[in-house]
PDB file of C-alpha atoms in Angstrom:
ATOM      1  CA  GLY A   1      16.333  20.022 -18.558  1.00 68.00           C
ATOM      2  CA  GLN A   2      13.017  20.251 -16.869  1.00 72.00           C
ATOM      3  CA  GLN A   3      12.782  20.248 -13.226  1.00 89.00           C
ATOM      4  CA  VAL A   4       9.693  19.913 -10.828  1.00 94.00           C
ATOM      5  CA  MET A   5      10.231  21.113  -7.169  1.00 96.00           C
ATOM      6  CA  GLN A   6       7.756  20.790  -4.476  1.00 97.00           C
ATOM      7  CA  ILE A   7       7.751  22.487  -1.172  1.00 97.00           C
ATOM      8  CA  PRO A   8       7.873  21.856   1.851  1.00 97.00           C
ATOM      9  CA  GLN A   9       9.756  18.433   1.842  1.00 96.00           C
ATOM     10  CA  TYR A  10       8.158  17.373   4.956  1.00 97.00           C
ATOM     11  CA  GLN A  11       5.372  18.450   6.855  1.00 97.00           C
ATOM     12  CA  HIS A  12       4.115  17.221  10.342  1.00 97.00           C
ATOM     13  CA  VAL A  13       0.566  18.350  11.319  1.00 97.00           C
ATOM     14  CA  GLN A  14      -1.981  17.630  14.080  1.00 97.00           C
ATOM     15  CA  GLU A  15      -5.043  15.748  13.097  1.00 98.00           C
ATOM     16  CA  GLY A  16      -7.652  18.288  11.997  1.00 98.00           C
ATOM     17  CA  GLU A  17      -4.995  20.920  10.966  1.00 98.00           C
ATOM     18  CA  ASP A  18      -4.813  21.949   7.120  1.00 98.00           C
ATOM     19  CA  PHE A  19      -2.109  20.952   4.987  1.00 98.00           C
ATOM     20  CA  THR A  20      -0.574  22.535   1.607  1.00 98.00           C
ATOM     21  CA  THR A  21       2.050  21.169  -0.780  1.00 98.00           C
ATOM     22  CA  TYR A  22       3.109  23.438  -3.680  1.00 98.00           C
ATOM     23  CA  CYS A  23       4.500  22.504  -7.025  1.00 98.00           C
ATOM     24  CA  ASN A  24       6.712  24.441  -9.341  1.00 97.00           C
ATOM     25  CA  SER A  25       8.098  23.686 -12.784  1.00 95.00           C
ATOM     26  CA  SER A  26      10.883  25.287 -14.652  1.00 92.00           C
ATOM     27  CA  THR A  27       9.030  24.944 -17.771  1.00 91.00           C
ATOM     28  CA  THR A  28       5.476  25.471 -18.893  1.00 91.00           C
ATOM     29  CA  LEU A  29       3.521  22.264 -18.512  1.00 91.00           C
ATOM     30  CA  SER A  30       0.611  20.655 -20.780  1.00 91.00           C
ATOM     31  CA  ASN A  31      -1.104  19.383 -17.535  1.00 92.00           C
ATOM     32  CA  ILE A  32      -0.622  18.552 -14.017  1.00 95.00           C
ATOM     33  CA  GLN A  33      -1.290  15.274 -12.358  1.00 96.00           C
ATOM     34  CA  TRP A  34      -1.022  14.566  -8.578  1.00 98.00           C
ATOM     35  CA  TYR A  35      -0.325  11.020  -6.998  1.00 98.00           C
ATOM     36  CA  LYS A  36      -0.078   9.674  -3.452  1.00 98.00           C
ATOM     37  CA  GLN A  37       2.352   7.372  -2.414  1.00 98.00           C
ATOM     38  CA  ARG A  38       1.931   5.463   0.846  1.00 97.00           C
ATOM     39  CA  PRO A  39       4.790   4.281   2.864  1.00 94.00           C
ATOM     40  CA  GLY A  40       5.932   1.008   1.318  1.00 93.00           C
ATOM     41  CA  GLY A  41       3.649   1.310  -1.677  1.00 96.00           C
ATOM     42  CA  HIS A  42       3.689   2.948  -5.051  1.00 97.00           C
ATOM     43  CA  PRO A  43       2.307   6.182  -6.390  1.00 97.00           C
ATOM     44  CA  VAL A  44      -1.360   6.159  -6.934  1.00 97.00           C
ATOM     45  CA  PHE A  45      -3.075   8.706  -9.346  1.00 97.00           C
ATOM     46  CA  LEU A  46      -5.353  11.221  -7.564  1.00 98.00           C
ATOM     47  CA  ILE A  47      -6.361  13.810 -10.195  1.00 97.00           C
ATOM     48  CA  GLN A  48      -5.418  15.624 -13.427  1.00 95.00           C
ATOM     49  CA  LEU A  49      -5.665  19.518 -14.335  1.00 96.00           C
ATOM     50  CA  VAL A  50      -5.368  20.537 -17.813  1.00 93.00           C
ATOM     51  CA  LYS A  51      -6.676  24.312 -18.097  1.00 94.00           C
ATOM     52  CA  SER A  52      -4.761  27.470 -17.005  1.00 95.00           C
ATOM     53  CA  GLY A  53      -6.231  28.485 -13.348  1.00 97.00           C
ATOM     54  CA  GLU A  54      -8.207  25.293 -13.192  1.00 97.00           C
ATOM     55  CA  VAL A  55      -9.523  24.467  -9.590  1.00 98.00           C
ATOM     56  CA  LYS A  56     -10.869  20.828  -8.981  1.00 98.00           C
ATOM     57  CA  LYS A  57     -11.931  19.552  -5.448  1.00 98.00           C
ATOM     58  CA  GLN A  58     -12.113  16.025  -3.963  1.00 97.00           C
ATOM     59  CA  LYS A  59     -13.824  15.905  -0.841  1.00 97.00           C
ATOM     60  CA  ARG A  60     -11.236  17.482   1.510  1.00 98.00           C
ATOM     61  CA  LEU A  61      -8.764  17.905  -1.231  1.00 98.00           C
ATOM     62  CA  THR A  62      -8.433  20.962  -3.439  1.00 98.00           C
ATOM     63  CA  PHE A  63      -6.074  21.027  -6.567  1.00 98.00           C
ATOM     64  CA  GLN A  64      -5.327  24.056  -8.371  1.00 98.00           C
ATOM     65  CA  PHE A  65      -3.342  24.765 -11.729  1.00 97.00           C
ATOM     66  CA  GLY A  66      -1.536  28.002 -12.037  1.00 97.00           C
ATOM     67  CA  GLU A  67      -2.292  30.651 -14.667  1.00 95.00           C
ATOM     68  CA  ALA A  68       1.168  30.233 -16.169  1.00 94.00           C
ATOM     69  CA  LYS A  69       0.842  26.483 -15.989  1.00 94.00           C
ATOM     70  CA  LYS A  70       4.007  26.412 -14.374  1.00 95.00           C
ATOM     71  CA  ASN A  71       2.873  25.658 -10.707  1.00 96.00           C
ATOM     72  CA  SER A  72       0.180  23.955  -8.860  1.00 98.00           C
ATOM     73  CA  SER A  73      -0.830  22.996  -5.430  1.00 98.00           C
ATOM     74  CA  LEU A  74      -2.681  20.798  -3.324  1.00 98.00           C
ATOM     75  CA  HIS A  75      -4.604  21.721  -0.050  1.00 98.00           C
ATOM     76  CA  ILE A  76      -6.118  19.135   2.473  1.00 98.00           C
ATOM     77  CA  THR A  77      -8.569  20.526   4.883  1.00 98.00           C
ATOM     78  CA  ALA A  78      -8.620  19.079   8.349  1.00 98.00           C
ATOM     79  CA  THR A  79      -6.427  16.404   7.811  1.00 98.00           C
ATOM     80  CA  GLN A  80      -6.757  12.684   8.797  1.00 98.00           C
ATOM     81  CA  THR A  81      -4.346   9.782   9.724  1.00 96.00           C
ATOM     82  CA  THR A  82      -5.305   8.386   6.364  1.00 97.00           C
ATOM     83  CA  ASP A  83      -3.833  11.284   4.695  1.00 98.00           C
ATOM     84  CA  VAL A  84      -0.329  10.274   5.638  1.00 98.00           C
ATOM     85  CA  GLY A  85       1.819   9.448   2.766  1.00 98.00           C
ATOM     86  CA  THR A  86       4.113  11.449  -0.039  1.00 98.00           C
ATOM     87  CA  TYR A  87       2.277  13.644  -2.363  1.00 98.00           C
ATOM     88  CA  PHE A  88       4.009  14.133  -5.886  1.00 98.00           C
ATOM     89  CA  CYS A  89       3.224  16.393  -8.688  1.00 98.00           C
ATOM     90  CA  ALA A  90       3.713  15.174 -12.276  1.00 96.00           C
ATOM     91  CA  GLY A  91       3.566  16.868 -15.699  1.00 93.00           C
ATOM     92  CA  HIS A  92       4.095  16.669 -19.336  1.00 89.00           C
ATOM     93  CA  GLU A  93       6.186  19.438 -20.663  1.00 80.00           C
ATOM     94  CA  GLY A  94       5.035  21.016 -23.863  1.00 70.00           C
ATOM     95  CA  GLN A  95       1.728  22.410 -25.506  1.00 64.00           C
ATOM     96  CA  ARG A  96       0.101  19.203 -25.947  1.00 64.00           C
ATOM     97  CA  ILE A  97      -0.373  16.366 -23.613  1.00 62.00           C
ATOM     98  CA  GLY A  98       1.254  13.171 -24.535  1.00 62.00           C
ATOM     99  CA  THR A  99       3.970  14.811 -26.763  1.00 66.00           C
ATOM    100  CA  ASP A 100       6.363  14.806 -23.963  1.00 78.00           C
ATOM    101  CA  LYS A 101       7.531  12.795 -20.900  1.00 88.00           C
ATOM    102  CA  LEU A 102       5.999  12.560 -17.952  1.00 91.00           C
ATOM    103  CA  ILE A 103       8.206  14.106 -15.096  1.00 93.00           C
ATOM    104  CA  PHE A 104       7.709  13.851 -11.210  1.00 96.00           C
ATOM    105  CA  GLY A 105       8.142  16.303  -8.365  1.00 96.00           C
ATOM    106  CA  THR A 106      10.400  15.813  -5.456  1.00 96.00           C
ATOM    107  CA  GLY A 107       7.416  15.101  -3.390  1.00 97.00           C
ATOM    108  CA  THR A 108       6.279  16.271   0.000  1.00 98.00           C
ATOM    109  CA  ARG A 109       5.969  13.745   2.956  1.00 98.00           C
ATOM    110  CA  LEU A 110       2.885  14.455   5.252  1.00 98.00           C
ATOM    111  CA  GLN A 111       2.796  12.956   8.639  1.00 98.00           C
ATOM    112  CA  VAL A 112      -0.329  13.346  10.671  1.00 97.00           C
ATOM    113  CA  PHE A 113      -0.125  12.921  14.382  1.00 95.00           C
ATOM    114  CA  PRO A 114      -3.650  11.919  16.138  1.00 91.00           C
TER     115      PRO A 114
ATOM    116  CA  GLY B   1      -3.394  -8.401 -16.950  1.00 54.00           C
ATOM    117  CA  ALA B   2      -5.247  -6.620 -14.054  1.00 81.00           C
ATOM    118  CA  GLY B   3      -2.332  -4.477 -13.187  1.00 95.00           C
ATOM    119  CA  VAL B   4       1.225  -3.534 -13.946  1.00 98.00           C
ATOM    120  CA  SER B   5       3.369  -6.334 -13.075  1.00 98.00           C
ATOM    121  CA  GLN B   6       7.004  -6.278 -12.292  1.00 98.00           C
ATOM    122  CA  SER B   7       9.545  -9.068 -11.892  1.00 98.00           C
ATOM    123  CA  PRO B   8      11.439  -9.839  -9.760  1.00 98.00           C
ATOM    124  CA  ARG B   9      10.307  -8.008  -6.752  1.00 97.00           C
ATOM    125  CA  TYR B  10      13.658  -8.120  -5.038  1.00 98.00           C
ATOM    126  CA  LYS B  11      17.019  -8.425  -6.722  1.00 98.00           C
ATOM    127  CA  VAL B  12      20.322  -8.844  -5.010  1.00 98.00           C
ATOM    128  CA  THR B  13      23.337  -8.958  -7.438  1.00 98.00           C
ATOM    129  CA  LYS B  14      27.253  -8.794  -7.210  1.00 98.00           C
ATOM    130  CA  ARG B  15      28.944  -5.608  -8.493  1.00 98.00           C
ATOM    131  CA  GLY B  16      29.766  -6.137 -12.287  1.00 98.00           C
ATOM    132  CA  GLN B  17      26.891  -8.631 -12.774  1.00 98.00           C
ATOM    133  CA  ASP B  18      24.073  -7.735 -15.481  1.00 98.00           C
ATOM    134  CA  VAL B  19      20.422  -7.588 -14.440  1.00 98.00           C
ATOM    135  CA  ALA B  20      17.108  -7.614 -16.252  1.00 98.00           C
ATOM    136  CA  LEU B  21      14.162  -6.083 -14.906  1.00 98.00           C
ATOM    137  CA  ARG B  22      10.980  -6.863 -16.620  1.00 98.00           C
ATOM    138  CA  CYS B  23       7.697  -4.902 -16.676  1.00 98.00           C
ATOM    139  CA  ASP B  24       4.206  -6.332 -17.749  1.00 98.00           C
ATOM    140  CA  PRO B  25       2.082  -3.504 -18.346  1.00 97.00           C
ATOM    141  CA  ILE B  26      -1.697  -3.441 -18.420  1.00 96.00           C
ATOM    142  CA  SER B  27      -3.136  -5.184 -21.382  1.00 95.00           C
ATOM    143  CA  GLY B  28      -3.547  -2.860 -24.386  1.00 92.00           C
ATOM    144  CA  HIS B  29      -1.658   0.014 -22.937  1.00 94.00           C
ATOM    145  CA  VAL B  30       0.306   2.067 -25.275  1.00 93.00           C
ATOM    146  CA  SER B  31       2.775   3.920 -23.223  1.00 93.00           C
ATOM    147  CA  LEU B  32       5.316   2.410 -20.882  1.00 96.00           C
ATOM    148  CA  TYR B  33       7.598   4.323 -18.522  1.00 96.00           C
ATOM    149  CA  TRP B  34      10.608   3.241 -16.502  1.00 98.00           C
ATOM    150  CA  TYR B  35      11.532   5.433 -13.542  1.00 98.00           C
ATOM    151  CA  ARG B  36      14.120   4.942 -10.626  1.00 98.00           C
ATOM    152  CA  GLN B  37      13.030   5.842  -7.173  1.00 96.00           C
ATOM    153  CA  ALA B  38      15.481   6.448  -4.284  1.00 92.00           C
ATOM    154  CA  LEU B  39      14.200   6.292  -0.754  1.00 89.00           C
ATOM    155  CA  GLY B  40      12.240   9.477   0.145  1.00 87.00           C
ATOM    156  CA  GLN B  41      12.668  10.829  -3.365  1.00 92.00           C
ATOM    157  CA  GLY B  42      10.321  11.250  -6.237  1.00 94.00           C
ATOM    158  CA  PRO B  43      10.209   8.899  -9.314  1.00 96.00           C
ATOM    159  CA  GLU B  44      13.094   9.900 -11.580  1.00 96.00           C
ATOM    160  CA  PHE B  45      12.226   9.526 -15.209  1.00 96.00           C
ATOM    161  CA  LEU B  46      14.613   7.005 -17.140  1.00 97.00           C
ATOM    162  CA  THR B  47      12.761   6.187 -20.390  1.00 97.00           C
ATOM    163  CA  TYR B  48       9.612   5.580 -22.088  1.00 95.00           C
ATOM    164  CA  PHE B  49       8.060   3.706 -25.153  1.00 95.00           C
ATOM    165  CA  ASN B  50       4.826   4.408 -27.226  1.00 93.00           C
ATOM    166  CA  TYR B  51       3.959   0.766 -28.692  1.00 95.00           C
ATOM    167  CA  GLU B  52       7.611  -0.585 -29.319  1.00 96.00           C
ATOM    168  CA  ALA B  53       9.282   2.662 -30.252  1.00 95.00           C
ATOM    169  CA  GLN B  54      11.430   4.146 -27.543  1.00 96.00           C
ATOM    170  CA  GLN B  55      10.502   8.049 -27.483  1.00 93.00           C
ATOM    171  CA  ASP B  56      12.930   9.413 -25.000  1.00 93.00           C
ATOM    172  CA  LYS B  57      15.737   7.870 -23.041  1.00 95.00           C
ATOM    173  CA  SER B  58      17.247  10.987 -22.039  1.00 94.00           C
ATOM    174  CA  GLY B  59      17.073   9.836 -18.334  1.00 95.00           C
ATOM    175  CA  LEU B  60      18.863   6.615 -18.882  1.00 97.00           C
ATOM    176  CA  PRO B  61      22.184   7.481 -16.502  1.00 96.00           C
ATOM    177  CA  ASN B  62      24.749   5.873 -18.728  1.00 96.00           C
ATOM    178  CA  ASP B  63      25.568   3.369 -21.657  1.00 97.00           C
ATOM    179  CA  ARG B  64      25.204   0.447 -19.065  1.00 98.00           C
ATOM    180  CA  PHE B  65      21.377   1.130 -19.048  1.00 98.00           C
ATOM    181  CA  SER B  66      18.953   0.081 -21.736  1.00 98.00           C
ATOM    182  CA  ALA B  67      15.746  -0.815 -22.430  1.00 98.00           C
ATOM    183  CA  GLU B  68      13.440  -2.621 -25.020  1.00 98.00           C
ATOM    184  CA  ARG B  69       9.925  -3.071 -25.707  1.00 98.00           C
ATOM    185  CA  PRO B  70      10.346  -5.556 -28.760  1.00 96.00           C
ATOM    186  CA  GLU B  71       6.457  -6.213 -29.197  1.00 94.00           C
ATOM    187  CA  GLY B  72       5.019  -3.279 -28.007  1.00 92.00           C
ATOM    188  CA  SER B  73       3.900  -5.202 -24.651  1.00 95.00           C
ATOM    189  CA  ILE B  74       6.313  -6.457 -22.168  1.00 98.00           C
ATOM    190  CA  SER B  75       9.510  -4.283 -21.410  1.00 98.00           C
ATOM    191  CA  THR B  76      12.892  -5.073 -20.025  1.00 98.00           C
ATOM    192  CA  LEU B  77      15.217  -2.680 -18.494  1.00 98.00           C
ATOM    193  CA  THR B  78      18.663  -4.097 -18.347  1.00 98.00           C
ATOM    194  CA  ILE B  79      21.749  -2.723 -16.297  1.00 98.00           C
ATOM    195  CA  GLN B  80      25.126  -4.000 -17.409  1.00 98.00           C
ATOM    196  CA  ARG B  81      28.282  -4.232 -14.968  1.00 98.00           C
ATOM    197  CA  THR B  82      26.076  -3.105 -12.085  1.00 98.00           C
ATOM    198  CA  GLU B  83      27.542  -0.887  -9.806  1.00 98.00           C
ATOM    199  CA  GLN B  84      26.699  -0.072  -6.119  1.00 97.00           C
ATOM    200  CA  ARG B  85      25.375   3.356  -7.036  1.00 96.00           C
ATOM    201  CA  ASP B  86      22.773   1.572  -9.139  1.00 97.00           C
ATOM    202  CA  SER B  87      20.875   0.150  -5.871  1.00 97.00           C
ATOM    203  CA  ALA B  88      17.377   1.528  -5.839  1.00 97.00           C
ATOM    204  CA  MET B  89      13.685   0.750  -6.604  1.00 98.00           C
ATOM    205  CA  TYR B  90      13.086   0.520 -10.294  1.00 98.00           C
ATOM    206  CA  ARG B  91       9.349   1.392 -11.169  1.00 98.00           C
ATOM    207  CA  CYS B  92       7.330   0.788 -14.229  1.00 98.00           C
ATOM    208  CA  ALA B  93       4.200   2.576 -15.224  1.00 97.00           C
ATOM    209  CA  SER B  94       1.956   2.119 -18.103  1.00 95.00           C
ATOM    210  CA  MET B  95      -0.837   4.599 -19.613  1.00 92.00           C
ATOM    211  CA  GLY B  96      -3.552   3.640 -21.920  1.00 88.00           C
ATOM    212  CA  LEU B  97      -2.628   6.300 -24.483  1.00 80.00           C
ATOM    213  CA  PRO B  98       0.045   8.725 -24.591  1.00 77.00           C
ATOM    214  CA  GLY B  99      -0.547  11.535 -21.816  1.00 71.00           C
ATOM    215  CA  ASP B 100      -3.656   9.748 -20.941  1.00 71.00           C
ATOM    216  CA  THR B 101      -5.070  10.561 -17.616  1.00 78.00           C
ATOM    217  CA  GLU B 102      -3.272   8.662 -15.267  1.00 91.00           C
ATOM    218  CA  ALA B 103      -0.086   6.429 -15.126  1.00 93.00           C
ATOM    219  CA  PHE B 104      -0.505   3.004 -13.435  1.00 96.00           C
ATOM    220  CA  PHE B 105       2.635   1.864 -11.422  1.00 97.00           C
ATOM    221  CA  GLY B 106       3.837  -1.606 -10.907  1.00 97.00           C
ATOM    222  CA  GLN B 107       5.004  -2.897  -7.155  1.00 97.00           C
ATOM    223  CA  GLY B 108       8.433  -1.967  -8.344  1.00 98.00           C
ATOM    224  CA  THR B 109      11.659  -4.060  -8.376  1.00 98.00           C
ATOM    225  CA  ARG B 110      14.002  -3.495  -5.152  1.00 98.00           C
ATOM    226  CA  LEU B 111      17.606  -3.718  -6.789  1.00 98.00           C
ATOM    227  CA  THR B 112      20.615  -4.094  -4.242  1.00 98.00           C
ATOM    228  CA  VAL B 113      24.100  -4.254  -5.763  1.00 98.00           C
ATOM    229  CA  VAL B 114      26.506  -5.645  -3.314  1.00 97.00           C
TER     230      VAL B 114
END
């Protein structure tokens, strides 16, 4: 079945350093979504990308969807302690959004030291 | 309601007992998902519904697990003859439309089988 892997599993950075997490799917995705889960909380939606090669920015966060629509990345510039949490990618398999289930990646846990 | 509501928040049950976990999605949301999340891991897909129709139940671990959404709103995930390995956080999420922009998660039900 479909698998979505993320690397690294853990990342510890000093506040102000950059951070990147990579997401790789075994199958082509119709979209990619990113979620953030704070310790003790539930996943909260950040963004969705749909087009091949699409890049979106949210302040210090940059999201990219690969050309083959099988991988994605999230880059955080100049991390802050408020960025602490686990970042998950998620995607629907198939050609059209909504035709298949939403599968989550394995997650990358980010720790930021002040 | 204002958000996705899950009950109970915590459930401790003895091995061999049946449990029913409830999810009340955001009013009017078409899609409803059930996930299981172990500590430090990503949400693992179990099953999902569009309206009252169960679209995919490929993630249910075995036939002790079942789910229903009879009126296309509230859903119940039932685990029969619980085992210790069933202990986990069970999360429900809803989407306005299939493959809609984001999945809204509830606070989850922490199930402990003793």
